[in-house]
CSV table of C-alpha atoms and ligand atoms in Angstrom, one decimal:
chain,number,residue,atom,x,y,z
A,16,MET,CA,0.1,0.0,0.0
A,17,SER,CA,1.4,3.3,-1.0
A,18,GLN,CA,2.1,5.7,1.8
A,19,ASN,CA,0.4,8.4,-0.2
A,20,THR,CA,-2.8,6.7,-1.1
A,21,PRO,CA,-5.4,7.8,1.4
A,22,ILE,CA,-7.3,4.9,2.9
A,23,ARG,CA,-10.9,5.2,2.1
A,24,THR,CA,-13.3,2.4,2.9
A,25,ARG,CA,-17.1,2.2,2.6
A,26,ILE,CA,-20.1,0.2,3.5
A,27,ALA,CA,-22.8,0.0,0.9
A,28,PRO,CA,-26.0,-1.3,2.5
A,29,SER,CA,-29.1,-1.7,0.4
A,30,PRO,CA,-32.3,-0.4,2.1
A,31,THR,CA,-34.2,-3.6,1.6
A,32,GLY,CA,-34.7,-4.4,5.2
A,33,GLN,CA,-33.0,-4.2,8.6
A,34,MET,CA,-29.2,-4.3,8.7
A,35,HIS,CA,-27.9,-7.9,8.9
A,36,ILE,CA,-25.5,-8.6,11.8
A,37,GLY,CA,-23.0,-9.8,9.3
A,38,THR,CA,-23.1,-6.3,7.6
A,39,LEU,CA,-22.2,-4.8,11.0
A,40,ARG,CA,-19.1,-7.0,11.1
A,41,THR,CA,-18.1,-5.8,7.6
A,42,LEU,CA,-18.7,-2.3,8.6
A,43,LEU,CA,-16.5,-2.7,11.7
A,44,TYR,CA,-13.6,-4.0,9.6
A,45,ASN,CA,-14.0,-1.3,7.1
A,46,TYR,CA,-14.3,1.3,9.8
A,47,ALA,CA,-11.3,0.2,11.9
A,48,PHE,CA,-9.1,-0.2,8.7
A,49,ALA,CA,-9.8,3.3,7.6
A,50,LYS,CA,-9.5,4.8,11.1
A,51,LYS,CA,-6.2,3.0,11.8
A,52,HIS,CA,-4.8,4.6,8.7
A,53,HIS,CA,-6.2,8.0,9.5
A,54,GLY,CA,-8.5,7.6,6.3
A,55,GLN,CA,-12.2,8.1,5.8
A,56,PHE,CA,-15.0,5.7,6.3
A,57,ILE,CA,-18.0,6.3,4.0
A,58,ILE,CA,-21.6,5.1,3.9
A,59,ARG,CA,-23.2,4.7,0.5
A,60,ILE,CA,-26.8,3.7,0.1
A,61,GLU,CA,-27.2,1.2,-2.8
A,62,ASP,CA,-30.9,1.5,-3.7
A,63,THR,CA,-30.9,0.3,-7.4
A,64,ASP,CA,-33.0,-2.6,-6.7
A,65,GLN,CA,-36.2,-0.6,-6.5
A,66,LYS,CA,-38.5,-3.7,-6.3
A,67,ARG,CA,-36.9,-4.8,-3.0
A,68,LEU,CA,-36.8,-1.4,-1.4
A,69,VAL,CA,-38.5,-1.1,2.1
A,70,PRO,CA,-39.5,2.4,2.8
A,71,GLY,CA,-37.9,3.8,6.0
A,72,THR,CA,-35.1,1.3,6.2
A,73,GLN,CA,-32.4,3.7,5.1
A,74,GLN,CA,-33.0,5.8,8.1
A,75,LYS,CA,-33.1,2.6,10.3
A,76,ILE,CA,-29.8,1.5,9.0
A,77,LEU,CA,-28.1,4.8,9.8
A,78,ASP,CA,-29.7,4.8,13.3
A,79,VAL,CA,-28.6,1.4,14.2
A,80,ILE,CA,-25.1,2.1,13.0
A,81,LYS,CA,-25.1,5.1,15.4
A,82,ARG,CA,-26.4,3.0,18.2
A,83,TYR,CA,-23.4,0.7,17.7
A,84,GLY,CA,-21.2,3.7,18.3
A,85,ILE,CA,-19.9,4.2,14.8
A,86,SER,CA,-19.8,7.5,12.9
A,87,TRP,CA,-18.9,8.1,9.3
A,88,ASP,CA,-17.0,10.8,7.5
A,89,GLU,CA,-19.3,11.0,4.4
A,90,GLY,CA,-22.7,9.7,3.8
A,91,PRO,CA,-26.3,10.3,2.6
A,92,ASP,CA,-27.1,12.4,5.7
A,93,ILE,CA,-24.0,14.5,6.0
A,94,GLY,CA,-22.9,14.6,2.4
A,95,GLY,CA,-19.2,14.9,1.5
A,96,PRO,CA,-17.0,15.8,-1.5
A,97,TYR,CA,-18.1,12.8,-3.7
A,98,GLY,CA,-21.7,12.9,-3.2
A,99,PRO,CA,-24.6,12.2,-3.5
A,100,TYR,CA,-24.2,9.1,-1.4
A,101,VAL,CA,-27.5,7.5,-2.5
A,102,GLN,CA,-27.3,5.6,-5.9
A,103,THR,CA,-30.7,6.7,-7.2
A,104,GLU,CA,-29.5,10.3,-6.8
A,105,ARG,CA,-26.5,9.7,-9.1
A,106,LEU,CA,-28.4,8.5,-12.2
A,107,ALA,CA,-27.0,11.3,-14.4
A,108,ILE,CA,-23.5,10.2,-13.4
A,109,TYR,CA,-24.0,6.6,-14.5
A,110,GLN,CA,-25.4,7.8,-17.8
A,111,LYS,CA,-22.1,9.5,-18.6
A,112,TYR,CA,-20.2,6.2,-18.2
A,113,ILE,CA,-22.8,4.1,-20.0
A,114,LYS,CA,-22.3,6.3,-22.9
A,115,ARG,CA,-18.6,5.9,-22.8
A,116,LEU,CA,-18.9,2.2,-22.8
A,117,LEU,CA,-21.5,2.3,-25.7
A,118,ASP,CA,-19.2,4.5,-27.7
A,119,ARG,CA,-16.3,2.2,-27.3
A,120,GLY,CA,-18.4,-0.9,-28.1
A,121,GLN,CA,-17.9,-2.3,-24.6
A,122,ALA,CA,-21.6,-2.3,-23.9
A,123,TYR,CA,-24.6,-2.7,-26.2
A,124,TYR,CA,-28.3,-2.1,-26.4
A,125,CYS,CA,-30.5,-5.0,-25.8
A,126,PHE,CA,-34.2,-4.8,-26.9
A,127,CYS,CA,-35.1,-8.4,-26.0
A,128,SER,CA,-38.6,-8.7,-24.5
A,129,PRO,CA,-38.9,-10.4,-21.1
A,130,ALA,CA,-41.0,-13.1,-22.9
A,131,ARG,CA,-38.1,-13.8,-25.3
A,132,LEU,CA,-35.6,-13.9,-22.5
A,133,GLU,CA,-37.8,-16.3,-20.5
A,134,LYS,CA,-38.2,-18.6,-23.5
A,135,MET,CA,-34.4,-18.6,-24.0
A,136,ARG,CA,-33.8,-19.4,-20.4
A,137,LEU,CA,-36.2,-22.3,-20.4
A,138,THR,CA,-34.6,-23.8,-23.6
A,139,GLN,CA,-31.2,-23.4,-22.0
A,140,THR,CA,-32.2,-25.1,-18.8
A,141,LYS,CA,-33.8,-27.9,-20.7
A,142,ASN,CA,-30.6,-28.5,-22.6
A,143,LYS,CA,-28.7,-28.5,-19.3
A,144,GLN,CA,-26.8,-25.3,-20.3
A,145,VAL,CA,-26.2,-22.5,-17.7
A,146,PRO,CA,-28.7,-19.8,-18.5
A,147,ARG,CA,-27.1,-16.8,-20.0
A,148,TYR,CA,-27.9,-14.1,-22.5
A,149,ASP,CA,-27.5,-15.5,-26.0
A,150,ARG,CA,-26.2,-12.1,-27.5
A,151,HIS,CA,-29.2,-11.9,-29.8
A,152,CYS,CA,-28.9,-8.0,-29.8
A,153,LEU,CA,-25.0,-7.8,-29.9
A,154,SER,CA,-24.9,-7.4,-33.7
A,155,LEU,CA,-27.8,-5.0,-34.1
A,156,SER,CA,-26.9,-2.4,-36.8
A,157,PRO,CA,-26.7,1.2,-35.8
A,158,ALA,CA,-29.7,1.9,-37.9
A,159,LYS,CA,-31.8,-0.7,-36.3
A,160,ILE,CA,-30.8,0.6,-32.8
A,161,ALA,CA,-31.7,4.1,-33.8
A,162,LYS,CA,-35.1,2.9,-35.2
A,163,ASN,CA,-35.8,1.1,-32.0
A,164,LEU,CA,-35.0,4.0,-30.0
A,165,LYS,CA,-37.1,6.2,-32.0
A,166,GLN,CA,-40.0,3.9,-31.5
A,167,ASN,CA,-39.4,4.1,-27.7
A,168,LYS,CA,-38.8,0.4,-27.6
A,169,PRO,CA,-37.8,-0.6,-24.0
A,170,TYR,CA,-34.2,-1.6,-23.8
A,171,VAL,CA,-31.5,-2.5,-21.3
A,172,ILE,CA,-27.7,-1.9,-21.7
A,173,ARG,CA,-25.5,-5.0,-21.4
A,174,LEU,CA,-21.8,-5.4,-20.7
A,175,ARG,CA,-20.0,-6.9,-23.7
A,176,VAL,CA,-17.9,-9.5,-22.0
A,177,PRO,CA,-14.6,-10.0,-23.9
A,178,GLN,CA,-14.3,-13.3,-25.8
A,179,ASP,CA,-12.0,-16.1,-24.7
A,180,GLN,CA,-10.0,-14.1,-22.2
A,181,LYS,CA,-8.7,-14.9,-18.7
A,182,ILE,CA,-10.1,-12.4,-16.4
A,183,ILE,CA,-7.7,-12.1,-13.5
A,184,CYS,CA,-9.0,-11.0,-10.2
A,185,GLN,CA,-7.1,-10.2,-7.1
A,186,ASP,CA,-8.5,-10.7,-3.6
A,187,PHE,CA,-6.4,-9.9,-0.6
A,188,ILE,CA,-7.4,-13.1,1.3
A,189,ARG,CA,-7.6,-15.7,-1.7
A,190,GLY,CA,-5.0,-14.2,-3.9
A,191,LYS,CA,-5.3,-14.4,-7.6
A,192,ILE,CA,-8.5,-15.8,-9.1
A,193,VAL,CA,-8.6,-16.5,-12.8
A,194,VAL,CA,-11.9,-16.8,-14.5
A,195,ASP,CA,-12.5,-17.8,-18.1
A,196,SER,CA,-14.5,-15.0,-19.7
A,197,ARG,CA,-16.7,-17.5,-21.4
A,198,GLN,CA,-18.2,-18.3,-18.0
A,199,ILE,CA,-19.4,-14.7,-17.6
A,200,ASP,CA,-22.8,-13.5,-18.7
A,201,ASP,CA,-23.4,-10.3,-20.6
A,202,GLN,CA,-24.5,-8.7,-17.4
A,203,VAL,CA,-27.2,-5.9,-17.6
A,204,LEU,CA,-25.7,-2.6,-16.6
A,205,LEU,CA,-28.6,-0.4,-17.1
A,206,LYS,CA,-32.1,-1.5,-16.6
A,207,SER,CA,-35.0,-0.4,-18.7
A,208,ASN,CA,-36.1,2.1,-16.1
A,209,GLY,CA,-32.8,3.9,-16.5
A,210,ILE,CA,-31.5,2.7,-13.1
A,211,PRO,CA,-28.2,0.9,-13.1
A,212,THR,CA,-27.6,-2.6,-11.7
A,213,TYR,CA,-25.5,-3.1,-8.6
A,214,HIS,CA,-22.6,-4.4,-10.7
A,215,PHE,CA,-22.3,-1.3,-12.8
A,216,ALA,CA,-23.1,1.3,-10.0
A,217,VAL,CA,-20.7,-0.2,-7.6
A,218,VAL,CA,-17.7,0.2,-9.9
A,219,ILE,CA,-18.5,3.7,-10.9
A,220,ASP,CA,-19.2,4.7,-7.3
A,221,ASP,CA,-16.2,3.0,-5.7
A,222,HIS,CA,-14.0,4.7,-8.3
A,223,LEU,CA,-15.5,8.1,-8.2
A,224,MET,CA,-15.6,8.0,-4.3
A,225,LYS,CA,-11.9,7.1,-4.3
A,226,ILE,CA,-12.4,3.9,-2.3
A,227,SER,CA,-9.0,2.4,-1.8
A,228,HIS,CA,-10.1,-0.9,-0.1
A,229,VAL,CA,-13.4,-2.8,-0.5
A,230,LEU,CA,-14.0,-5.2,2.5
A,231,ARG,CA,-17.3,-7.1,2.0
A,232,GLY,CA,-18.8,-10.5,2.4
A,233,ASP,CA,-17.6,-13.2,0.1
A,234,GLU,CA,-21.0,-13.6,-1.3
A,235,TRP,CA,-19.9,-10.9,-3.6
A,236,LEU,CA,-16.9,-12.7,-4.9
A,237,ALA,CA,-18.8,-14.2,-7.7
A,238,SER,CA,-19.6,-10.7,-9.1
A,239,LEU,CA,-15.9,-9.7,-9.0
A,240,PRO,CA,-15.0,-10.8,-12.6
A,241,LYS,CA,-17.8,-8.7,-14.0
A,242,GLN,CA,-16.6,-5.7,-12.0
A,243,VAL,CA,-12.9,-6.3,-13.0
A,244,ILE,CA,-14.0,-6.2,-16.6
A,245,LEU,CA,-15.6,-2.8,-16.1
A,246,TYR,CA,-12.4,-1.5,-14.4
A,247,GLN,CA,-10.5,-2.7,-17.4
A,248,TYR,CA,-12.9,-1.1,-19.9
A,249,LEU,CA,-12.9,2.2,-18.0
A,250,LYS,CA,-9.1,2.1,-17.6
A,251,TRP,CA,-9.4,2.6,-13.8
A,252,LYS,CA,-7.2,0.9,-11.2
A,253,PRO,CA,-9.5,-1.2,-9.0
A,254,PRO,CA,-9.5,-0.9,-5.3
A,255,ILE,CA,-8.0,-3.7,-3.2
A,256,PHE,CA,-10.7,-6.3,-2.7
A,257,VAL,CA,-10.9,-8.2,0.6
A,258,HIS,CA,-13.7,-10.7,0.6
A,259,LEU,CA,-14.6,-11.8,4.2
A,260,PRO,CA,-15.6,-15.5,4.7
A,261,VAL,CA,-19.3,-15.5,5.4
A,262,ILE,CA,-20.5,-16.1,9.0
A,263,LEU,CA,-22.1,-19.5,9.7
A,264,ASN,CA,-25.1,-20.4,11.8
A,265,PRO,CA,-24.5,-21.2,15.4
A,266,ASN,CA,-24.7,-24.9,14.5
A,267,GLY,CA,-21.9,-24.5,12.0
A,268,ARG,CA,-24.1,-25.2,9.0
A,269,GLY,CA,-25.2,-22.7,6.4
A,270,LYS,CA,-24.9,-19.0,6.2
A,271,MET,CA,-26.1,-17.2,9.3
A,272,SER,CA,-29.9,-17.1,8.8
A,273,LYS,CA,-33.2,-16.4,10.8
A,274,ARG,CA,-33.4,-20.1,11.7
A,275,PHE,CA,-31.7,-19.3,15.0
A,276,GLY,CA,-33.4,-16.1,15.8
A,277,SER,CA,-33.5,-12.7,14.3
A,278,VAL,CA,-30.2,-11.6,12.6
A,279,SER,CA,-30.8,-7.9,12.3
A,280,ALA,CA,-28.1,-5.7,14.1
A,281,GLN,CA,-31.0,-4.1,16.0
A,282,SER,CA,-32.4,-7.3,17.4
A,283,PHE,CA,-29.3,-7.9,19.4
A,284,LEU,CA,-29.8,-4.7,21.2
A,285,ASP,CA,-33.4,-5.4,21.7
A,286,ARG,CA,-32.4,-8.7,23.3
A,287,GLY,CA,-30.2,-7.1,25.9
A,288,TYR,CA,-26.8,-7.1,24.3
A,289,LEU,CA,-24.6,-4.1,24.7
A,290,PRO,CA,-23.4,-2.4,21.5
A,291,SER,CA,-19.8,-2.7,22.9
A,292,ALA,CA,-20.1,-6.4,23.5
A,293,VAL,CA,-21.7,-7.2,20.1
A,294,ASN,CA,-19.0,-5.1,18.4
A,295,ASN,CA,-16.3,-7.0,20.5
A,296,PHE,CA,-17.8,-10.3,19.5
A,297,LEU,CA,-17.9,-9.4,15.8
A,298,MET,CA,-14.4,-8.0,15.8
A,299,LEU,CA,-13.2,-11.6,16.7
A,300,LEU,CA,-15.5,-13.3,14.2
A,301,GLY,CA,-13.1,-13.5,11.3
A,302,TRP,CA,-10.1,-11.7,12.8
A,303,ASN,CA,-7.6,-12.3,15.6
A,304,PRO,CA,-5.2,-10.0,17.3
A,305,GLY,CA,-2.5,-12.7,17.4
A,306,THR,CA,-2.5,-12.5,21.1
A,307,ASP,CA,-5.0,-13.9,23.7
A,308,GLN,CA,-6.6,-10.5,24.3
A,309,GLU,CA,-10.3,-11.0,24.1
A,310,LEU,CA,-11.8,-7.7,25.3
A,311,PHE,CA,-11.7,-5.0,22.7
A,312,THR,CA,-13.1,-1.5,22.8
A,313,LEU,CA,-13.6,0.2,19.4
A,314,LYS,CA,-10.3,2.1,20.0
A,315,ASP,CA,-8.4,-1.1,20.9
A,316,PHE,CA,-9.7,-2.6,17.7
A,317,ILE,CA,-8.7,0.3,15.5
A,318,ASP,CA,-5.2,0.2,17.0
A,319,SER,CA,-4.8,-3.5,16.6
A,320,PHE,CA,-6.7,-4.3,13.3
A,321,ASN,CA,-4.8,-5.4,10.2
A,322,LEU,CA,-5.8,-7.3,7.2
A,323,GLN,CA,-3.0,-9.9,7.7
A,324,LYS,CA,-4.9,-11.4,10.6
A,325,LEU,CA,-8.1,-11.8,8.9
A,326,HIS,CA,-9.3,-15.5,8.8
A,327,LYS,CA,-9.6,-17.6,5.7
A,328,THR,CA,-12.1,-19.9,7.2
A,329,GLN,CA,-15.8,-19.3,7.8
A,330,PRO,CA,-16.5,-18.3,11.4
A,331,VAL,CA,-19.4,-19.8,13.4
A,332,PHE,CA,-21.6,-17.4,15.2
A,333,ASP,CA,-21.1,-18.8,18.8
A,334,ILE,CA,-24.0,-17.4,20.8
A,335,LYS,CA,-22.4,-18.7,24.1
A,336,LYS,CA,-19.3,-16.6,23.4
A,337,LEU,CA,-21.4,-13.6,22.7
A,338,ASP,CA,-23.3,-14.1,26.1
A,339,TYR,CA,-19.9,-14.4,27.8
A,340,LEU,CA,-18.5,-11.3,26.3
A,341,ASN,CA,-21.7,-9.4,27.0
A,342,GLY,CA,-21.3,-10.4,30.7
A,343,LEU,CA,-17.8,-9.1,30.7
A,344,HIS,CA,-18.9,-5.8,29.1
A,345,ILE,CA,-21.7,-5.4,31.7
A,346,ARG,CA,-19.3,-5.9,34.6
A,347,ARG,CA,-17.1,-3.1,33.2
A,348,LEU,CA,-20.0,-0.6,33.4
A,349,THR,CA,-20.3,1.7,36.4
A,350,VAL,CA,-23.5,1.1,38.5
A,351,SER,CA,-25.1,4.3,37.5
A,352,ARG,CA,-24.5,3.7,33.8
A,353,LEU,CA,-25.7,0.1,34.0
A,354,SER,CA,-28.7,1.2,36.0
A,355,LYS,CA,-29.7,3.6,33.3
A,356,ILE,CA,-29.3,1.0,30.6
A,357,LEU,CA,-31.3,-1.5,32.6
A,358,ALA,CA,-34.3,0.9,33.1
A,359,PRO,CA,-36.1,0.1,29.8
A,360,PHE,CA,-35.7,-3.6,30.5
A,361,LEU,CA,-37.3,-3.3,34.0
A,362,PRO,CA,-40.0,-0.6,33.6
A,363,ALA,CA,-41.8,-1.7,36.7
A,364,ILE,CA,-38.9,-0.8,39.0
A,365,LYS,CA,-38.4,2.8,40.2
A,366,GLU,CA,-35.1,4.5,39.7
A,367,PRO,CA,-33.9,4.5,43.4
A,368,VAL,CA,-34.8,0.8,43.8
A,369,LEU,CA,-33.0,0.0,40.5
A,370,GLU,CA,-29.8,1.7,41.7
A,371,LYS,CA,-29.7,-0.5,44.7
A,372,LEU,CA,-30.5,-3.6,42.7
A,373,THR,CA,-28.0,-2.9,40.1
A,374,PRO,CA,-24.8,-3.9,41.9
A,375,LEU,CA,-26.5,-7.3,42.6
A,376,LEU,CA,-27.6,-7.8,39.0
A,377,LYS,CA,-24.2,-6.6,37.6
A,378,GLU,CA,-22.4,-9.8,38.9
A,379,ARG,CA,-25.2,-12.1,37.7
A,380,ILE,CA,-26.6,-11.2,34.4
A,381,GLU,CA,-25.1,-11.9,30.9
A,382,LYS,CA,-27.8,-10.1,29.1
A,383,LEU,CA,-29.9,-7.0,30.1
A,384,SER,CA,-33.0,-8.9,29.3
A,385,GLU,CA,-32.3,-11.5,32.0
A,386,ALA,CA,-32.6,-8.9,34.7
A,387,HIS,CA,-36.3,-9.3,35.0
A,388,CYS,CA,-36.0,-13.0,35.9
A,389,PHE,CA,-34.0,-11.9,38.9
A,390,THR,CA,-36.5,-9.1,39.9
A,391,ASP,CA,-39.9,-10.1,38.9
A,392,PHE,CA,-40.7,-11.3,42.4
A,393,ILE,CA,-40.4,-7.8,43.8
A,394,TYR,CA,-43.5,-6.4,42.2
A,395,GLN,CA,-45.3,-9.7,41.2
A,396,LYS,CA,-46.9,-12.2,43.4
A,397,ILE,CA,-45.4,-15.3,41.7
A,398,ASP,CA,-47.0,-18.5,42.5
A,399,TYR,CA,-45.1,-21.7,42.9
A,400,PRO,CA,-45.8,-25.3,43.9
A,401,VAL,CA,-45.4,-25.9,47.6
A,402,ASP,CA,-42.7,-28.6,46.9
A,403,LEU,CA,-40.4,-25.8,45.8
A,404,LEU,CA,-40.0,-24.8,49.3
A,405,LEU,CA,-38.8,-28.2,50.3
A,406,GLN,CA,-35.2,-27.6,49.4
A,407,ARG,CA,-32.2,-29.6,50.4
A,408,GLY,CA,-34.2,-32.3,52.1
A,409,ALA,CA,-36.4,-30.0,54.3
A,410,ASP,CA,-39.8,-31.5,54.9
A,411,LYS,CA,-43.0,-29.6,55.2
A,412,LYS,CA,-42.8,-29.5,59.0
A,413,LEU,CA,-39.2,-28.2,59.1
A,414,ALA,CA,-39.9,-25.7,56.4
A,415,LEU,CA,-43.0,-24.4,58.3
A,416,ASP,CA,-41.0,-24.1,61.5
A,417,MET,CA,-38.1,-22.3,59.8
A,418,LEU,CA,-40.4,-19.8,58.0
A,419,THR,CA,-42.6,-19.2,61.0
A,420,GLN,CA,-39.7,-18.4,63.3
A,421,ALA,CA,-38.1,-16.2,60.6
A,422,ARG,CA,-41.3,-14.2,60.0
A,423,ASP,CA,-41.8,-13.6,63.8
A,424,ALA,CA,-38.2,-12.6,64.3
A,425,LEU,CA,-38.1,-10.4,61.3
A,426,ALA,CA,-41.5,-8.8,62.1
A,427,GLY,CA,-40.1,-7.7,65.5
A,428,SER,CA,-37.0,-6.2,64.1
A,429,PRO,CA,-36.6,-2.6,65.3
A,430,ASN,CA,-34.8,-1.5,62.1
A,431,TRP,CA,-34.5,-2.9,58.6
A,432,HIS,CA,-30.8,-2.6,57.9
A,433,PHE,CA,-28.9,-5.4,56.3
A,434,GLN,CA,-26.6,-6.0,59.3
A,435,LEU,CA,-29.5,-6.5,61.7
A,436,ILE,CA,-31.5,-8.6,59.4
A,437,GLN,CA,-28.6,-10.9,58.8
A,438,GLN,CA,-27.8,-11.1,62.5
A,439,ILE,CA,-31.4,-12.0,63.2
A,440,LEU,CA,-31.4,-14.9,60.7
A,441,LEU,CA,-28.0,-16.1,61.8
A,442,ASP,CA,-29.1,-16.2,65.5
A,443,LEU,CA,-32.1,-18.1,64.6
A,444,ILE,CA,-30.1,-20.7,62.6
A,445,ALA,CA,-27.7,-21.1,65.6
A,446,LYS,CA,-30.4,-21.3,68.3
A,447,ASN,CA,-32.3,-24.0,66.3
A,448,GLU,CA,-29.2,-25.8,65.1
A,449,TRP,CA,-30.5,-25.6,61.5
A,450,ASN,CA,-28.2,-26.3,58.5
A,451,THR,CA,-27.4,-22.9,57.2
A,452,GLY,CA,-27.5,-23.8,53.6
A,453,ARG,CA,-30.8,-25.6,53.9
A,454,PHE,CA,-32.4,-22.7,55.8
A,455,PHE,CA,-31.3,-20.1,53.2
A,456,MET,CA,-32.6,-22.2,50.3
A,457,VAL,CA,-36.0,-22.5,51.9
A,458,PHE,CA,-36.1,-18.9,52.9
A,459,ARG,CA,-34.9,-17.8,49.4
A,460,VAL,CA,-37.8,-19.6,47.7
A,461,ALA,CA,-40.2,-18.1,50.1
A,462,ILE,CA,-39.0,-14.6,49.3
A,463,CYS,CA,-38.1,-14.8,45.6
A,464,ALA,CA,-40.4,-17.7,44.3
A,465,SER,CA,-37.3,-19.4,42.8
A,466,PRO,CA,-34.1,-21.2,44.1
A,467,CYS,CA,-31.8,-19.1,41.9
A,468,THR,CA,-31.9,-15.5,42.7
A,469,LEU,CA,-29.9,-12.5,43.8
A,470,PRO,CA,-28.4,-12.9,47.4
A,471,VAL,CA,-31.5,-13.1,49.4
A,472,VAL,CA,-30.5,-11.2,52.5
A,473,ASP,CA,-29.2,-8.3,50.3
A,474,VAL,CA,-32.7,-8.2,48.7
A,475,LEU,CA,-34.6,-7.7,51.9
A,476,PRO,CA,-33.6,-4.1,52.7
A,477,ILE,CA,-34.4,-3.3,49.1
A,478,ILE,CA,-38.0,-4.7,49.2
A,479,GLY,CA,-38.8,-3.5,52.8
A,480,GLN,CA,-40.0,-5.2,55.9
A,481,LYS,CA,-43.7,-5.3,55.0
A,482,LYS,CA,-43.2,-7.1,51.7
A,483,THR,CA,-40.8,-9.5,53.3
A,484,ILE,CA,-43.4,-10.5,55.9
A,485,ASP,CA,-46.0,-10.8,53.2
A,486,LYS,CA,-44.0,-13.1,51.1
A,487,LEU,CA,-43.2,-15.3,54.3
A,488,ASN,CA,-46.9,-15.4,55.0
A,489,PHE,CA,-47.7,-16.4,51.4
A,490,ALA,CA,-45.2,-19.3,51.8
A,491,LEU,CA,-46.5,-20.3,55.2
A,492,ALA,CA,-50.1,-20.4,53.9
A,493,LYS,CA,-48.8,-23.0,51.4
A,494,LEU,CA,-47.2,-25.1,54.0
A,495,SER,CA,-49.9,-25.2,56.7
B,10,LIG,N1,-25.2,-3.3,-1.8
B,10,LIG,C1,-24.5,-4.5,-1.3
B,10,LIG,C2,-25.1,-5.0,-0.1
B,10,LIG,O1,-26.3,-4.8,0.1
B,10,LIG,C3,-23.1,-4.1,-1.1
B,10,LIG,C4,-22.1,-4.9,-1.9
B,10,LIG,C5,-20.7,-4.4,-1.9
B,10,LIG,O2,-20.2,-4.1,-0.8
B,10,LIG,O3,-20.1,-4.3,-2.9
B,10,LIG,O4,-24.6,-5.6,0.7
């Protein structure tokens, strides 16, 4: 890489739906690479496939990128020196280059009707041939073309793929890829509605926007030869292509898909993952630092990222690892910050109570959405079978005795501070020679309606004396 070439990378989402989690990974790598080299990171909206557009998704994509803490140097909302950054706003630009290709005979008009193309495809498939355009319109005379145009016949513009040539593509990860031009279809460059196809627009835009490196998912590798032909025809130097191995489903089979839950970047936030943790997880999903460091902030990632350490193999989306990293990131937050982030996940809990619960939750949850399982008992009367109270071999008689004495002792407590509550319970255990573990398990279920909870004595000052006694009475009613 020349020292003088500014590093400019881009992400080019299509507004056809929510942003896929895999696109977020691609974005992070592009972003980190540009930032590491003090270059620019650009967002371009590729909206040429008008049939698949979903209104409103462009804004949603920009919003979710922001939520993940990433900013861009040029893009549809902020503009920049090479705008506009939405492809359908660049139609006049594409016309100029289409004309250039037509003039040089590197592209041609095709007036074939959809019906003819369909018939052609069917025949080819029947004859076990790979469907491709049969070049019916390649040799139309200029006079015939002029006549058709005059009659307003609908047309597309196709790429004239060179005959019998080896198309040499370079990919940073895979090296040199040689493709026989006979395998390449005469791709449509401009559709009949005047809108370019992806293949054409991407080349024009990457060049005009001075993109130096294209990091993208390797599902785009198959398009590379067509794009390389266009770079050759237009006499432009292609960017450095880096096709990232596609992310596999958690079971290791198939491209990451909805089969294992929603795959949109937004849905991970909705499910209680922190942006910093998802980012951290994605950073390591196809790249490694060469050390055993596993915790990365965006800044760490920018500092460490390099193309050499990108993986060649397809990474598996390991949800357990994501949960684990999320837990690590949660424990790095301050209590007041975590408390604020938890609030939308615990709407029933008032702020002062939440502040007190947060230090207890912080050590226990891996996802923000798990917090409610630990806290539902505070505001809800959760019913449970009486047998749940019979923990660690306690029978009904013993449980009844334990909880009756605990209720009476706690009801008589002159204050409701942790120290005193704990002392009262420990004294009771000692006096009765109860097994401490068994007592607390029975007591825990009585208070929290579940054997796995926050530390039960810590919870009592938070829920208050009255609620504690009520919960013990509820349990006692079951036992008697
Ligand atoms: N518009 C393509 C997408 O939706 C981007 C392909 C590319 O990066 O070249 O992912």
